[in-house]
mmCIF file of C-alpha atoms in Angstrom:
data_model
loop_
_atom_site.group_PDB
_atom_site.id
_atom_site.type_symbol
_atom_site.label_atom_id
_atom_site.label_comp_id
_atom_site.label_asym_id
_atom_site.label_seq_id
_atom_site.Cartn_x
_atom_site.Cartn_y
_atom_site.Cartn_z
ATOM 1 C CA UNK A 22 2.804 14.789 7.553
ATOM 2 C CA UNK A 23 6.056 16.699 8.097
ATOM 3 C CA UNK A 24 6.321 17.184 4.312
ATOM 4 C CA UNK A 25 2.714 18.434 4.156
ATOM 5 C CA UNK A 26 1.508 15.238 2.439
ATOM 6 C CA UNK A 27 -1.304 12.878 3.323
ATOM 7 C CA UNK A 28 0.103 9.350 2.863
ATOM 8 C CA UNK A 29 1.796 10.114 -0.499
ATOM 9 C CA UNK A 30 3.377 13.140 -2.261
ATOM 10 C CA UNK A 31 0.434 13.436 -4.673
ATOM 11 C CA UNK A 32 -1.957 14.252 -1.796
ATOM 12 C CA UNK A 33 -0.765 17.692 -0.726
ATOM 13 C CA UNK A 34 -2.473 19.056 2.366
ATOM 14 C CA UNK A 35 -3.875 22.582 2.310
ATOM 15 C CA UNK A 36 -2.965 25.352 4.715
ATOM 16 C CA UNK A 37 -6.556 25.798 5.920
ATOM 17 C CA UNK A 38 -8.067 24.397 9.097
ATOM 18 C CA UNK A 39 -8.984 21.105 7.404
ATOM 19 C CA UNK A 40 -5.447 20.590 6.158
ATOM 20 C CA UNK A 41 -3.975 21.407 9.566
ATOM 21 C CA UNK A 42 -6.397 19.022 11.284
ATOM 22 C CA UNK A 43 -5.562 16.187 8.889
ATOM 23 C CA UNK A 44 -1.857 16.854 9.324
ATOM 24 C CA UNK A 45 -2.225 16.756 13.105
ATOM 25 C CA UNK A 46 -4.118 13.461 13.054
ATOM 26 C CA UNK A 47 -1.643 11.922 10.612
ATOM 27 C CA UNK A 48 1.262 13.018 12.807
ATOM 28 C CA UNK A 49 -0.376 11.547 15.899
ATOM 29 C CA UNK A 50 -1.038 8.240 14.103
ATOM 30 C CA UNK A 51 2.538 8.045 12.893
ATOM 31 C CA UNK A 52 4.077 8.742 16.280
ATOM 32 C CA UNK A 53 1.782 6.323 18.120
ATOM 33 C CA UNK A 54 2.405 3.526 15.612
ATOM 34 C CA UNK A 55 6.146 4.190 15.611
ATOM 35 C CA UNK A 56 6.233 3.896 19.398
ATOM 36 C CA UNK A 57 3.758 1.007 19.482
ATOM 37 C CA UNK A 58 1.578 2.930 21.919
ATOM 38 C CA UNK A 59 -2.224 2.525 21.891
ATOM 39 C CA UNK A 60 -1.701 0.630 18.648
ATOM 40 C CA UNK A 61 -5.284 -0.489 18.116
ATOM 41 C CA UNK A 62 -6.672 2.991 18.740
ATOM 42 C CA UNK A 63 -4.092 4.459 16.371
ATOM 43 C CA UNK A 64 -5.105 1.890 13.739
ATOM 44 C CA UNK A 65 -8.768 2.916 14.058
ATOM 45 C CA UNK A 66 -7.775 6.576 13.830
ATOM 46 C CA UNK A 67 -5.720 5.858 10.707
ATOM 47 C CA UNK A 68 -8.680 4.166 9.026
ATOM 48 C CA UNK A 69 -11.004 7.028 9.956
ATOM 49 C CA UNK A 70 -8.434 9.515 8.661
ATOM 50 C CA UNK A 71 -8.566 7.912 5.221
ATOM 51 C CA UNK A 72 -12.362 8.042 5.164
ATOM 52 C CA UNK A 73 -12.515 11.685 6.275
ATOM 53 C CA UNK A 74 -9.821 12.635 3.734
ATOM 54 C CA UNK A 75 -12.246 11.725 0.922
ATOM 55 C CA UNK A 76 -13.912 15.110 1.541
ATOM 56 C CA UNK A 77 -11.005 17.494 0.779
ATOM 57 C CA UNK A 78 -9.526 15.151 -1.813
ATOM 58 C CA UNK A 79 -11.662 12.577 -3.645
ATOM 59 C CA UNK A 80 -12.908 9.032 -3.240
ATOM 60 C CA UNK A 81 -10.760 7.946 -6.177
ATOM 61 C CA UNK A 82 -7.527 9.417 -4.792
ATOM 62 C CA UNK A 83 -8.066 7.809 -1.383
ATOM 63 C CA UNK A 84 -9.049 4.433 -2.854
ATOM 64 C CA UNK A 85 -5.689 4.456 -4.610
ATOM 65 C CA UNK A 86 -4.189 4.411 -1.090
ATOM 66 C CA UNK A 87 -6.439 1.608 0.164
ATOM 67 C CA UNK A 88 -3.324 -0.318 1.238
ATOM 68 C CA UNK A 89 -3.179 2.135 4.158
ATOM 69 C CA UNK A 90 -6.560 0.796 5.270
ATOM 70 C CA UNK A 91 -5.111 -2.705 4.972
ATOM 71 C CA UNK A 92 -2.272 -1.703 7.284
ATOM 72 C CA UNK A 93 -4.749 -0.250 9.776
ATOM 73 C CA UNK A 94 -6.842 -3.443 9.780
ATOM 74 C CA UNK A 95 -3.723 -5.584 10.106
ATOM 75 C CA UNK A 96 -2.486 -3.592 13.116
ATOM 76 C CA UNK A 97 -5.918 -3.673 14.729
ATOM 77 C CA UNK A 98 -6.056 -7.470 14.486
ATOM 78 C CA UNK A 99 -2.388 -8.273 15.103
ATOM 79 C CA UNK A 100 -1.801 -5.596 17.725
ATOM 80 C CA UNK A 101 1.611 -4.158 18.614
ATOM 81 C CA UNK A 102 4.843 -5.992 17.990
ATOM 82 C CA UNK A 103 7.093 -7.418 20.702
ATOM 83 C CA UNK A 104 9.135 -4.196 20.775
ATOM 84 C CA UNK A 105 6.566 -1.573 21.702
ATOM 85 C CA UNK A 106 5.340 0.564 24.561
ATOM 86 C CA UNK A 107 2.082 -1.374 24.553
ATOM 87 C CA UNK A 108 3.999 -4.483 25.607
ATOM 88 C CA UNK A 109 5.576 -2.577 28.479
ATOM 89 C CA UNK A 110 2.158 -1.479 29.694
ATOM 90 C CA UNK A 111 0.862 -5.065 29.249
ATOM 91 C CA UNK A 112 -1.720 -4.208 26.619
ATOM 92 C CA UNK A 113 -3.362 -6.946 24.562
ATOM 93 C CA UNK A 114 -0.940 -7.938 21.812
ATOM 94 C CA UNK A 115 -3.336 -9.607 19.374
ATOM 95 C CA UNK A 116 -6.948 -10.653 19.005
ATOM 96 C CA UNK A 117 -7.196 -14.034 20.677
ATOM 97 C CA UNK A 118 -8.572 -16.196 17.910
ATOM 98 C CA UNK A 119 -6.756 -18.947 16.106
ATOM 99 C CA UNK A 120 -7.729 -17.474 12.720
ATOM 100 C CA UNK A 121 -6.762 -13.910 13.630
ATOM 101 C CA UNK A 122 -3.191 -13.943 12.229
ATOM 102 C CA UNK A 123 -4.358 -15.511 8.960
ATOM 103 C CA UNK A 124 -7.213 -13.008 8.673
ATOM 104 C CA UNK A 125 -4.863 -10.074 9.285
ATOM 105 C CA UNK A 126 -2.469 -11.229 6.560
ATOM 106 C CA UNK A 127 -5.306 -11.995 4.128
ATOM 107 C CA UNK A 128 -6.921 -8.575 4.523
ATOM 108 C CA UNK A 129 -3.541 -6.884 4.169
ATOM 109 C CA UNK A 130 -2.878 -8.795 0.946
ATOM 110 C CA UNK A 131 -6.336 -8.029 -0.455
ATOM 111 C CA UNK A 132 -5.966 -4.322 0.279
ATOM 112 C CA UNK A 133 -2.599 -4.177 -1.445
ATOM 113 C CA UNK A 134 -3.782 -6.137 -4.483
ATOM 114 C CA UNK A 135 -6.911 -4.029 -4.845
ATOM 115 C CA UNK A 136 -4.915 -0.805 -4.547
ATOM 116 C CA UNK A 137 -2.459 -1.811 -7.262
ATOM 117 C CA UNK A 138 -5.212 -3.020 -9.608
ATOM 118 C CA UNK A 139 -7.300 0.100 -8.977
ATOM 119 C CA UNK A 140 -4.295 2.341 -9.613
ATOM 120 C CA UNK A 141 -3.611 0.551 -12.896
ATOM 121 C CA UNK A 142 -7.129 1.401 -14.035
ATOM 122 C CA UNK A 143 -7.359 5.002 -12.831
ATOM 123 C CA UNK A 144 -3.798 6.093 -13.666
ATOM 124 C CA UNK A 145 -3.206 4.232 -16.929
ATOM 125 C CA UNK A 146 -5.850 2.080 -18.606
ATOM 126 C CA UNK A 147 -8.855 4.351 -18.012
ATOM 127 C CA UNK A 148 -6.950 7.638 -18.158
ATOM 128 C CA UNK A 149 -4.148 7.390 -20.756
ATOM 129 C CA UNK A 150 -3.724 11.206 -20.941
ATOM 130 C CA UNK A 151 -2.636 11.206 -17.288
ATOM 131 C CA UNK A 152 0.097 8.673 -17.977
ATOM 132 C CA UNK A 153 0.987 10.433 -21.237
ATOM 133 C CA UNK A 154 1.552 13.676 -19.343
ATOM 134 C CA UNK A 155 4.118 11.894 -17.173
ATOM 135 C CA UNK A 156 5.862 10.479 -20.250
ATOM 136 C CA UNK A 157 5.875 13.923 -21.857
ATOM 137 C CA UNK A 158 7.585 15.258 -18.751
ATOM 138 C CA UNK A 159 10.004 12.312 -18.491
ATOM 139 C CA UNK A 160 10.298 10.631 -21.921
ATOM 140 C CA UNK A 161 13.005 8.252 -20.699
ATOM 141 C CA UNK A 162 10.391 6.368 -18.682
ATOM 142 C CA UNK A 163 9.305 4.617 -21.873
ATOM 143 C CA UNK A 164 12.171 2.129 -21.771
ATOM 144 C CA UNK A 165 10.718 0.291 -24.773
ATOM 145 C CA UNK A 166 10.867 3.277 -27.128
ATOM 146 C CA UNK A 167 14.213 2.116 -28.642
ATOM 147 C CA UNK A 168 12.381 -1.065 -29.647
ATOM 148 C CA UNK A 169 9.754 0.924 -31.529
ATOM 149 C CA UNK A 170 7.055 0.841 -28.830
ATOM 150 C CA UNK A 171 5.032 4.044 -28.900
ATOM 151 C CA UNK A 172 3.908 5.849 -25.760
ATOM 152 C CA UNK A 173 0.221 4.759 -26.016
ATOM 153 C CA UNK A 174 1.243 1.121 -26.408
ATOM 154 C CA UNK A 175 3.726 1.414 -23.543
ATOM 155 C CA UNK A 176 1.043 2.921 -21.304
ATOM 156 C CA UNK A 177 -1.291 0.049 -22.178
ATOM 157 C CA UNK A 178 1.409 -2.560 -21.506
ATOM 158 C CA UNK A 179 2.361 -0.932 -18.192
ATOM 159 C CA UNK A 180 -1.277 -0.708 -17.142
ATOM 160 C CA UNK A 181 -2.056 -4.316 -18.040
ATOM 161 C CA UNK A 182 1.088 -5.516 -16.240
ATOM 162 C CA UNK A 183 0.171 -3.550 -13.123
ATOM 163 C CA UNK A 184 -3.408 -4.823 -13.294
ATOM 164 C CA UNK A 185 -2.248 -8.441 -13.592
ATOM 165 C CA UNK A 186 0.098 -8.001 -10.624
ATOM 166 C CA UNK A 187 -2.769 -6.605 -8.548
ATOM 167 C CA UNK A 188 -5.098 -9.444 -9.527
ATOM 168 C CA UNK A 189 -2.428 -12.064 -8.765
ATOM 169 C CA UNK A 190 -1.894 -10.550 -5.316
ATOM 170 C CA UNK A 191 -5.659 -10.506 -4.765
ATOM 171 C CA UNK A 192 -5.902 -14.169 -5.751
ATOM 172 C CA UNK A 193 -3.267 -15.218 -3.237
ATOM 173 C CA UNK A 194 -1.207 -17.062 -5.846
ATOM 174 C CA UNK A 195 2.628 -17.207 -5.661
ATOM 175 C CA UNK A 196 2.603 -14.376 -3.124
ATOM 176 C CA UNK A 197 6.261 -14.543 -2.119
ATOM 177 C CA UNK A 198 7.686 -14.432 -5.681
ATOM 178 C CA UNK A 199 5.369 -11.524 -6.523
ATOM 179 C CA UNK A 200 6.524 -9.637 -3.414
ATOM 180 C CA UNK A 201 10.159 -10.168 -4.378
ATOM 181 C CA UNK A 202 9.531 -8.902 -7.922
ATOM 182 C CA UNK A 203 7.522 -5.974 -6.584
ATOM 183 C CA UNK A 204 10.310 -5.034 -4.209
ATOM 184 C CA UNK A 205 12.772 -4.918 -7.116
ATOM 185 C CA UNK A 206 10.445 -2.872 -9.347
ATOM 186 C CA UNK A 207 9.624 -0.372 -6.609
ATOM 187 C CA UNK A 208 13.322 0.049 -5.854
ATOM 188 C CA UNK A 209 14.176 0.776 -9.498
ATOM 189 C CA UNK A 210 11.777 3.738 -9.512
ATOM 190 C CA UNK A 211 13.721 5.324 -6.644
ATOM 191 C CA UNK A 212 16.602 6.000 -9.022
ATOM 192 C CA UNK A 213 14.267 8.108 -11.157
ATOM 193 C CA UNK A 214 12.035 9.854 -8.620
ATOM 194 C CA UNK A 215 14.251 9.942 -5.523
ATOM 195 C CA UNK A 216 13.225 10.674 -1.940
ATOM 196 C CA UNK A 217 9.533 11.538 -2.525
ATOM 197 C CA UNK A 218 9.074 8.159 -4.223
ATOM 198 C CA UNK A 219 10.768 6.400 -1.306
ATOM 199 C CA UNK A 220 8.495 8.085 1.220
ATOM 200 C CA UNK A 221 5.407 7.279 -0.825
ATOM 201 C CA UNK A 222 6.449 3.642 -1.182
ATOM 202 C CA UNK A 223 7.450 2.989 2.440
ATOM 203 C CA UNK A 224 4.021 1.490 3.287
ATOM 204 C CA UNK A 225 4.338 -0.805 0.273
ATOM 205 C CA UNK A 226 7.789 -1.902 1.389
ATOM 206 C CA UNK A 227 6.396 -2.762 4.819
ATOM 207 C CA UNK A 228 3.517 -4.743 3.306
ATOM 208 C CA UNK A 229 5.763 -6.578 0.847
ATOM 209 C CA UNK A 230 8.192 -7.554 3.600
ATOM 210 C CA UNK A 231 5.332 -8.739 5.827
ATOM 211 C CA UNK A 232 3.733 -10.811 3.068
ATOM 212 C CA UNK A 233 7.116 -12.212 2.052
ATOM 213 C CA UNK A 234 7.931 -13.594 5.505
ATOM 214 C CA UNK A 235 4.387 -14.467 6.613
ATOM 215 C CA UNK A 236 3.585 -18.205 6.671
ATOM 216 C CA UNK A 237 -0.072 -17.617 5.720
ATOM 217 C CA UNK A 238 0.346 -15.081 2.902
ATOM 218 C CA UNK A 239 -1.209 -17.255 0.177
ATOM 219 C CA UNK A 240 -4.962 -17.799 0.014
ATOM 220 C CA UNK A 241 -6.464 -20.735 1.918
ATOM 221 C CA UNK A 242 -7.075 -22.867 -1.179
ATOM 222 C CA UNK A 243 -3.465 -22.404 -2.304
ATOM 223 C CA UNK A 244 -2.227 -23.443 1.133
ATOM 224 C CA UNK A 245 -4.508 -26.498 1.048
ATOM 225 C CA UNK A 246 -3.205 -27.479 -2.398
ATOM 226 C CA UNK A 247 0.383 -27.125 -1.217
ATOM 227 C CA UNK A 248 -0.307 -29.294 1.829
ATOM 228 C CA UNK A 249 -1.824 -31.988 -0.400
ATOM 229 C CA UNK A 250 1.159 -31.843 -2.743
ATOM 230 C CA UNK A 251 3.512 -32.299 0.192
#
């Protein structure tokens, strides 16, 4: 919000009343979540913010940030962490249901997987000119060009790879290894795009870390198969 962005650098807020209102709500959400104050209400507000933002932007551009909705749902179910102002005011820390933690992790994983798969389609496979424009601006991004791989083929390979990663995350298979690989790939892009890329990827870093350490990150049938194998 301080940089005049909504969630990511590509969603630049306008200077009109709508842009100022969205910036104010985003700032409030960020500060409340950072402090762990009224966490569940802030999570609801964050989800509503994404829905309302479809008006000045587009449904497609907000769906590409659907992982933000996953974060909001996760925080609503899981509640604030142990280090938060909500704990000091003795607010409810989590929904009291034995399946709540597993549901929170599952929905977070599904949102991330869907967002990555959707982005692969809208930014590469279904809109090659968009990806080509980026390669025209930064030709070095095609790291396979020295091997004779043309830009259209590279775009297709990158899109298919991203789509497969999203589908694998959605399926709940080998979640931890995928998170580790994703962390490495996201970090490599920081060398190229710098601070704006870091800010845009911070939510992804948080999700990847959560799914990496969570005991219930894989889907239920994978967990059942692992228990049988043990």
